[in-house]
CSV table of C-alpha atoms in Angstrom, one decimal:
chain,number,residue,atom,x,y,z
A,22,MET,CA,-7.8,-22.9,-9.6
A,23,THR,CA,-9.0,-20.5,-12.1
A,24,GLN,CA,-6.6,-19.8,-15.2
A,25,GLU,CA,-4.1,-17.4,-14.2
A,26,ARG,CA,-4.0,-14.2,-16.3
A,27,THR,CA,-0.5,-13.7,-18.4
A,28,LEU,CA,1.5,-11.6,-16.2
A,29,PRO,CA,2.8,-8.5,-18.3
A,30,LYS,CA,6.4,-8.6,-19.2
A,31,PHE,CA,8.9,-6.1,-18.0
A,32,ASP,CA,12.4,-5.6,-19.5
A,33,THR,CA,14.8,-5.1,-16.5
A,34,ALA,CA,17.5,-3.9,-19.0
A,35,THR,CA,15.4,-0.7,-19.3
A,36,VAL,CA,15.8,0.2,-15.5
A,37,GLN,CA,18.1,3.0,-14.4
A,38,ILE,CA,18.7,2.7,-10.8
A,39,THR,CA,21.6,3.5,-8.6
A,40,ARG,CA,22.7,1.0,-5.8
A,41,GLU,CA,21.6,3.4,-3.3
A,42,GLU,CA,17.9,3.5,-4.7
A,43,GLY,CA,18.2,-0.2,-5.0
A,44,LEU,CA,19.1,-0.6,-1.2
A,45,VAL,CA,16.2,2.1,-0.4
A,46,LEU,CA,13.7,-0.1,-2.2
A,47,TYR,CA,15.0,-3.3,-0.6
A,48,GLU,CA,15.0,-1.9,3.0
A,49,ASP,CA,11.5,-0.5,2.6
A,50,MET,CA,10.2,-3.9,1.3
A,51,MET,CA,12.0,-5.6,4.2
A,52,LEU,CA,10.3,-3.3,6.5
A,53,GLY,CA,6.7,-4.1,5.4
A,54,ARG,CA,7.4,-7.8,5.3
A,55,LEU,CA,9.1,-8.3,8.8
A,56,PHE,CA,6.7,-5.6,10.3
A,57,GLU,CA,3.6,-7.5,9.1
A,58,ASP,CA,5.1,-10.8,10.6
A,59,LYS,CA,5.6,-9.2,14.0
A,60,CYS,CA,1.9,-8.2,13.7
A,61,ALA,CA,0.8,-11.8,13.3
A,62,GLU,CA,3.0,-12.9,16.1
A,63,MET,CA,1.6,-10.0,18.5
A,64,TYR,CA,-1.7,-10.6,17.6
A,65,TYR,CA,-1.8,-14.3,18.4
A,66,ARG,CA,0.1,-13.4,21.6
A,67,GLY,CA,-3.1,-11.2,22.5
A,68,LYS,CA,-1.2,-7.7,22.4
A,69,MET,CA,-3.8,-6.6,19.7
A,70,PHE,CA,-7.4,-6.8,18.9
A,71,GLY,CA,-10.1,-6.6,16.4
A,72,PHE,CA,-9.5,-7.3,12.8
A,73,VAL,CA,-5.9,-7.2,11.3
A,74,HIS,CA,-5.3,-7.5,7.6
A,75,LEU,CA,-1.7,-8.2,6.5
A,76,TYR,CA,0.3,-7.1,3.4
A,77,ASN,CA,2.5,-9.9,3.1
A,78,GLY,CA,3.4,-10.6,-0.8
A,79,GLN,CA,2.3,-7.2,-1.8
A,80,GLU,CA,5.2,-4.9,-0.7
A,81,ALA,CA,6.3,-4.3,-4.4
A,82,ILE,CA,3.4,-2.1,-4.9
A,83,SER,CA,3.5,0.1,-1.6
A,84,THR,CA,7.3,0.4,-2.2
A,85,GLY,CA,7.2,0.8,-5.9
A,86,VAL,CA,4.3,3.8,-5.9
A,87,ILE,CA,4.9,5.4,-2.7
A,88,ARG,CA,8.9,5.5,-3.2
A,89,SER,CA,8.2,7.1,-6.5
A,90,MET,CA,6.6,10.2,-4.9
A,91,ARG,CA,7.8,13.1,-2.7
A,92,PRO,CA,7.7,11.9,1.1
A,93,GLY,CA,5.7,14.3,3.4
A,94,GLU,CA,4.2,16.3,0.3
A,95,ASP,CA,2.5,14.0,-2.0
A,96,PHE,CA,-0.5,12.2,-0.4
A,97,VAL,CA,-1.3,8.5,0.3
A,98,CYS,CA,-4.8,7.1,0.8
A,99,SER,CA,-5.1,3.6,1.9
A,100,THR,CA,-7.5,0.6,2.9
A,101,TYR,CA,-8.0,-1.4,5.8
A,102,ARG,CA,-4.8,-3.1,4.5
A,103,ASP,CA,-2.7,0.0,5.5
A,104,HIS,CA,0.1,-0.7,7.7
A,105,VAL,CA,2.6,-1.2,5.1
A,106,HIS,CA,1.5,1.9,2.9
A,107,ALA,CA,2.0,4.1,6.1
A,108,LEU,CA,5.6,2.7,6.7
A,109,SER,CA,6.5,3.3,3.0
A,110,ALA,CA,4.9,6.8,3.4
A,111,GLY,CA,7.7,7.4,6.4
A,112,VAL,CA,5.4,6.9,9.5
A,113,PRO,CA,7.7,5.6,12.1
A,114,ALA,CA,7.3,1.9,12.8
A,115,LYS,CA,7.2,2.5,16.5
A,116,GLU,CA,4.3,4.8,15.9
A,117,VAL,CA,2.2,2.3,13.5
A,118,LEU,CA,2.6,-0.7,16.1
A,119,ALA,CA,1.7,1.6,19.1
A,120,GLU,CA,-1.5,2.2,17.2
A,121,LEU,CA,-2.2,-1.3,16.8
A,122,PHE,CA,-1.6,-1.8,20.3
A,123,GLY,CA,-4.0,0.9,21.0
A,124,LYS,CA,-1.7,3.1,22.8
A,125,ALA,CA,-1.9,6.9,23.4
A,126,THR,CA,1.6,7.2,21.3
A,127,GLY,CA,0.2,5.5,18.1
A,128,CYS,CA,0.0,7.4,14.9
A,129,SER,CA,-3.9,8.0,15.5
A,130,LYS,CA,-3.4,8.4,19.3
A,131,GLY,CA,-4.9,4.8,19.9
A,132,ARG,CA,-8.0,5.9,18.6
A,133,GLY,CA,-7.9,4.1,15.2
A,134,GLY,CA,-6.4,0.6,15.2
A,135,SER,CA,-5.2,-1.5,12.5
A,136,MET,CA,-7.8,-0.2,9.8
A,137,HIS,CA,-7.4,3.6,10.8
A,138,ILE,CA,-3.7,4.2,10.3
A,139,PHE,CA,-3.5,8.2,9.8
A,140,SER,CA,-0.7,10.7,9.9
A,141,ALA,CA,-1.1,14.3,8.9
A,142,GLU,CA,2.5,14.9,9.1
A,143,HIS,CA,3.3,12.1,6.6
A,144,ARG,CA,0.4,13.1,4.5
A,145,VAL,CA,-1.3,9.6,5.1
A,146,LEU,CA,-4.9,10.3,4.7
A,147,GLY,CA,-6.0,6.9,6.4
A,148,GLY,CA,-6.9,3.5,6.3
A,149,TYR,CA,-10.7,2.8,5.9
A,150,ALA,CA,-12.5,-0.2,7.1
A,151,PHE,CA,-15.3,0.1,4.5
A,152,VAL,CA,-14.5,-1.1,1.1
A,153,ALA,CA,-13.8,1.6,-1.3
A,154,GLU,CA,-14.5,4.2,1.5
A,155,GLY,CA,-11.0,6.0,0.6
A,156,ILE,CA,-11.5,6.4,-3.0
A,157,PRO,CA,-13.6,9.7,-2.9
A,158,VAL,CA,-11.3,11.0,-0.2
A,159,ALA,CA,-8.3,10.7,-2.1
A,160,ALA,CA,-10.0,12.7,-5.1
A,161,GLY,CA,-11.0,15.6,-2.5
A,162,ALA,CA,-7.0,15.5,-1.6
A,163,ALA,CA,-6.2,15.7,-5.3
A,164,PHE,CA,-9.1,18.4,-5.9
A,165,GLN,CA,-7.4,20.8,-3.4
A,166,SER,CA,-4.2,20.5,-4.8
A,167,LYS,CA,-5.4,21.4,-8.3
A,168,TYR,CA,-7.6,24.2,-6.8
A,169,ARG,CA,-5.0,25.7,-4.8
A,170,ARG,CA,-2.7,25.7,-8.0
A,171,GLU,CA,-5.4,26.9,-10.7
A,172,VAL,CA,-7.6,29.2,-8.7
A,173,LEU,CA,-5.9,30.3,-5.6
A,174,GLY,CA,-2.5,30.7,-7.6
A,175,ASP,CA,-0.2,28.7,-5.6
A,176,LYS,CA,2.5,27.4,-7.8
A,177,SER,CA,3.7,25.2,-4.9
A,178,ALA,CA,0.4,23.2,-5.0
A,179,ASP,CA,1.8,20.3,-7.4
A,180,GLN,CA,1.2,17.4,-5.0
A,181,VAL,CA,0.2,14.2,-6.5
A,182,THR,CA,-2.4,12.0,-4.6
A,183,ALA,CA,-2.0,7.9,-4.6
A,184,CYS,CA,-5.5,6.1,-3.9
A,185,PHE,CA,-4.9,2.3,-3.1
A,186,PHE,CA,-7.8,-0.2,-3.1
A,187,GLY,CA,-8.3,-3.8,-3.9
A,188,ASP,CA,-10.1,-5.5,-6.6
A,189,GLY,CA,-13.3,-5.8,-4.7
A,190,ALA,CA,-13.4,-2.4,-4.5
A,191,ALA,CA,-13.5,-2.0,-8.2
A,192,ASN,CA,-17.0,-3.1,-8.2
A,193,ASN,CA,-18.3,-0.3,-6.0
A,194,GLY,CA,-20.2,2.6,-6.9
A,195,GLN,CA,-17.4,5.2,-5.5
A,196,PHE,CA,-15.0,3.5,-7.9
A,197,PHE,CA,-16.8,4.5,-11.1
A,198,GLU,CA,-18.2,7.8,-9.9
A,199,THR,CA,-15.0,9.1,-8.5
A,200,LEU,CA,-13.0,7.9,-11.6
A,201,ASN,CA,-15.6,9.7,-13.7
A,202,MET,CA,-15.2,13.0,-11.7
A,203,ALA,CA,-11.5,12.5,-11.7
A,204,ALA,CA,-11.3,12.5,-15.3
A,205,LEU,CA,-13.6,15.2,-15.8
A,206,TRP,CA,-11.5,17.6,-13.4
A,207,ASN,CA,-8.3,16.2,-14.6
A,208,LEU,CA,-7.2,15.6,-11.3
A,209,PRO,CA,-3.7,14.9,-10.3
A,210,ILE,CA,-4.4,11.4,-9.0
A,211,ILE,CA,-3.2,7.9,-9.2
A,212,PHE,CA,-5.8,4.9,-8.6
A,213,VAL,CA,-3.7,1.9,-7.6
A,214,VAL,CA,-5.5,-1.4,-7.7
A,215,GLU,CA,-3.9,-4.1,-5.8
A,216,ASN,CA,-5.6,-6.9,-7.5
A,217,ASN,CA,-4.5,-9.8,-5.2
A,218,LYS,CA,-7.6,-12.3,-6.7
A,219,TRP,CA,-9.7,-12.4,-3.7
A,220,ALA,CA,-12.1,-10.0,-2.2
A,221,ILE,CA,-12.1,-11.6,1.2
A,222,GLY,CA,-13.5,-14.8,0.4
A,223,MET,CA,-14.9,-14.0,-3.3
A,224,ALA,CA,-12.7,-15.1,-6.2
A,225,HIS,CA,-12.4,-11.9,-8.5
A,226,GLU,CA,-13.2,-13.6,-11.6
A,227,ARG,CA,-16.7,-14.5,-10.0
A,228,ALA,CA,-17.5,-11.0,-9.0
A,229,THR,CA,-17.0,-9.0,-12.3
A,230,SER,CA,-17.9,-9.1,-15.7
A,231,GLN,CA,-14.5,-7.6,-16.8
A,232,PRO,CA,-11.8,-9.0,-14.6
A,233,GLU,CA,-9.2,-6.7,-16.4
A,234,ILE,CA,-9.9,-3.8,-14.4
A,235,TYR,CA,-7.2,-1.6,-15.9
A,236,LYS,CA,-9.5,-1.6,-19.3
A,237,LYS,CA,-12.3,0.1,-17.4
A,238,ALA,CA,-10.0,3.4,-17.3
A,239,SER,CA,-11.0,3.8,-21.3
A,240,VAL,CA,-14.5,4.2,-20.1
A,241,PHE,CA,-13.3,7.5,-18.5
A,242,ASN,CA,-10.9,8.6,-21.0
A,243,MET,CA,-8.1,8.0,-18.7
A,244,VAL,CA,-4.6,6.2,-19.0
A,245,GLY,CA,-5.2,2.5,-17.7
A,246,VAL,CA,-2.0,0.4,-17.1
A,247,GLU,CA,-1.5,-3.3,-16.2
A,248,VAL,CA,1.6,-4.3,-14.4
A,249,ASP,CA,3.2,-7.1,-12.4
A,250,GLY,CA,2.7,-6.2,-8.7
A,251,MET,CA,5.0,-8.8,-7.6
A,252,ASP,CA,8.1,-6.8,-9.4
A,253,VAL,CA,9.1,-3.4,-7.6
A,254,LEU,CA,11.1,-2.4,-10.8
A,255,ALA,CA,8.0,-2.7,-12.9
A,256,VAL,CA,5.6,-0.9,-10.5
A,257,ARG,CA,8.2,1.7,-10.0
A,258,ALA,CA,8.3,2.2,-13.8
A,259,VAL,CA,4.8,2.7,-14.3
A,260,ALA,CA,4.3,4.9,-10.9
A,261,GLN,CA,6.7,7.1,-12.1
A,262,GLU,CA,5.0,7.7,-15.3
A,263,ALA,CA,2.0,8.2,-13.6
A,264,VAL,CA,3.5,10.8,-11.0
A,265,ALA,CA,4.8,12.9,-13.9
A,266,ARG,CA,1.4,12.7,-15.8
A,267,ALA,CA,-0.4,13.9,-12.9
A,268,ARG,CA,2.2,16.4,-11.7
A,269,ALA,CA,2.5,18.1,-15.2
A,270,GLY,CA,-1.3,18.5,-15.1
A,271,GLU,CA,-2.1,15.6,-17.5
A,272,GLY,CA,-4.7,13.9,-15.3
A,273,PRO,CA,-5.2,10.5,-13.4
A,274,THR,CA,-3.8,7.4,-14.1
A,275,LEU,CA,-5.6,3.9,-13.3
A,276,ILE,CA,-3.1,1.1,-12.4
A,277,GLU,CA,-3.8,-2.6,-11.9
A,278,ALA,CA,-1.2,-4.4,-10.3
A,279,LEU,CA,-1.6,-8.0,-10.3
A,280,THR,CA,-0.6,-9.4,-6.7
A,281,TYR,CA,-1.4,-12.1,-4.3
A,282,ARG,CA,-1.4,-11.8,-0.4
A,283,PHE,CA,0.5,-14.5,1.3
A,284,ARG,CA,-1.9,-14.8,4.2
A,285,GLY,CA,-5.6,-15.0,4.6
A,286,HIS,CA,-7.8,-12.0,4.3
A,287,SER,CA,-7.3,-11.4,7.9
A,288,LEU,CA,-5.6,-12.8,10.9
A,289,ALA,CA,-9.0,-14.5,11.8
A,290,ASP,CA,-9.4,-16.1,8.3
A,291,PRO,CA,-8.4,-19.9,8.3
A,292,ASP,CA,-7.5,-19.3,4.5
A,293,GLU,CA,-9.4,-22.6,3.3
A,294,MET,CA,-10.7,-21.0,0.0
A,295,ARG,CA,-7.7,-20.9,-1.9
A,296,SER,CA,-6.2,-23.9,-3.5
A,297,LYS,CA,-2.8,-25.0,-2.6
A,298,GLN,CA,-1.8,-25.1,-6.3
A,299,GLU,CA,-2.7,-21.5,-6.5
A,300,LYS,CA,-0.6,-20.6,-3.3
A,301,GLU,CA,2.3,-22.1,-4.3
A,302,PHE,CA,2.2,-20.5,-7.9
A,303,TRP,CA,2.2,-17.2,-6.1
A,304,PHE,CA,4.7,-18.1,-3.2
A,305,SER,CA,7.2,-18.8,-6.1
A,306,ARG,CA,6.9,-15.3,-7.0
A,307,ASP,CA,8.0,-13.6,-3.8
A,308,PRO,CA,8.5,-9.7,-4.9
A,309,ILE,CA,11.4,-9.6,-2.2
A,310,LYS,CA,13.3,-12.5,-3.1
A,311,LYS,CA,13.1,-11.6,-6.6
A,312,PHE,CA,14.4,-8.2,-5.9
A,313,ALA,CA,17.2,-9.4,-3.7
A,314,ALA,CA,18.4,-11.8,-6.7
A,315,TYR,CA,18.3,-8.8,-9.2
A,316,LEU,CA,20.5,-6.6,-6.6
A,317,VAL,CA,23.2,-9.4,-6.6
A,318,GLU,CA,23.0,-10.1,-10.1
A,319,GLN,CA,23.6,-6.6,-11.3
A,320,ASN,CA,26.2,-6.1,-8.6
A,321,LEU,CA,24.1,-3.7,-6.8
A,322,ALA,CA,24.4,-5.4,-3.3
A,323,SER,CA,26.0,-8.4,-2.1
A,324,SER,CA,24.1,-11.1,-0.2
A,325,GLU,CA,25.9,-9.9,3.1
A,326,GLU,CA,24.7,-6.5,2.6
A,327,LEU,CA,21.1,-7.6,2.1
A,328,LYS,CA,21.6,-9.6,5.5
A,329,ASP,CA,22.9,-6.6,7.0
A,330,ILE,CA,19.7,-4.9,6.1
A,331,ASP,CA,17.5,-7.5,7.4
A,332,HIS,CA,19.1,-7.3,10.4
A,333,LYS,CA,18.9,-3.4,10.6
A,334,VAL,CA,15.3,-4.0,10.1
A,335,GLN,CA,14.5,-6.5,12.7
A,336,GLN,CA,16.2,-4.4,15.1
A,337,THR,CA,13.9,-1.4,14.1
A,338,ILE,CA,10.9,-3.7,14.4
A,339,ASP,CA,12.1,-5.1,18.1
A,340,GLU,CA,12.6,-1.4,19.1
A,341,ALA,CA,8.9,-0.8,18.1
A,342,VAL,CA,7.9,-3.6,20.2
A,343,LYS,CA,9.5,-2.2,23.3
A,344,PHE,CA,8.0,1.1,22.4
A,345,ALA,CA,4.5,0.1,22.1
A,346,GLU,CA,4.6,-2.2,25.3
A,347,SER,CA,5.8,0.3,27.4
A,348,SER,CA,3.5,3.2,26.1
A,349,PRO,CA,0.7,4.5,28.0
A,350,GLU,CA,-2.9,3.8,27.3
A,351,PRO,CA,-5.2,6.7,26.1
A,352,ASN,CA,-6.7,8.7,29.4
A,353,PRO,CA,-10.2,7.7,29.7
A,354,SER,CA,-10.8,11.4,30.4
A,355,GLU,CA,-9.7,12.3,27.1
A,356,LEU,CA,-12.3,10.0,25.4
A,357,HIS,CA,-13.9,12.8,23.2
A,358,ARG,CA,-10.8,14.6,22.3
A,359,PHE,CA,-9.4,14.4,18.5
A,360,VAL,CA,-13.3,14.2,17.3
A,361,PHE,CA,-12.9,17.6,15.5
A,362,ALA,CA,-9.6,18.6,13.6
A,363,GLU,CA,-9.4,21.8,15.9
A,364,ASP,CA,-8.9,19.7,19.1
A,365,ASP,CA,-5.4,18.7,18.7
């Protein structure tokens, strides 16, 4: 086990959060966790095929960032670990699961599968199978918002784009080129590095000359922030600042969220590279358990209320399974549909 980075401290006493907001955050994280658990079950039962990359352990980042944005207005660009980003953005669980089952009712019409979750309605710009592939796409979305507002005079075009990617992507050319363009053009974008310590089977510290990714923002004269990615309140705080900065025309932000995936790289990964000691260190920092304890301690919710939410979320997922299983397969006669945007 390599030496763990010292996690940034966050003072919860500075948090201003209502009971309703707290319950929304908790439910969103629990939806992500239980959905991914169901995905693992369905994969091993042969209901879905191909590579499936789960998000367990990283829920505080998706919830903290996306729930700080405007649902259905702001843009979200994901990675191949994209299910939970889509859920946080409002894509119904039944449509995401149907997509994983390859059904016609899936959010990508059954054409995309696990790594290509897309929803124009919810401004989810897709998951991407190739590392760092979504970074320039996200910059394009941010550029069009800025162009429509400043060149075309559309005052309503103040949308912000959140671009998620892993620590491995921060070593790719798209990362450096796109951050440079975003800074030059002062784009309304938030680059969110979900540093879970492992780029597939490569330890982050072995793959980069500067492990502290947020410091690379300084090269582009951009704000760089390090945050505890296992604390939804800490992520939410830095995300709110970054969103406000972007929406006010003050440019991009690079957020490095220190986190950990609780499962292997994919469901096909035996997960033998990581030490037991390392896993136990991070398992003890489960973001959902941590936030549940906070809600109870602050008298924002009772344990019984949180259990009721757990039950509600499980019902949603059970209904999603029934929907996906009963949905039709794509019609082979429509194989060439949805290749071009105008064929909807």
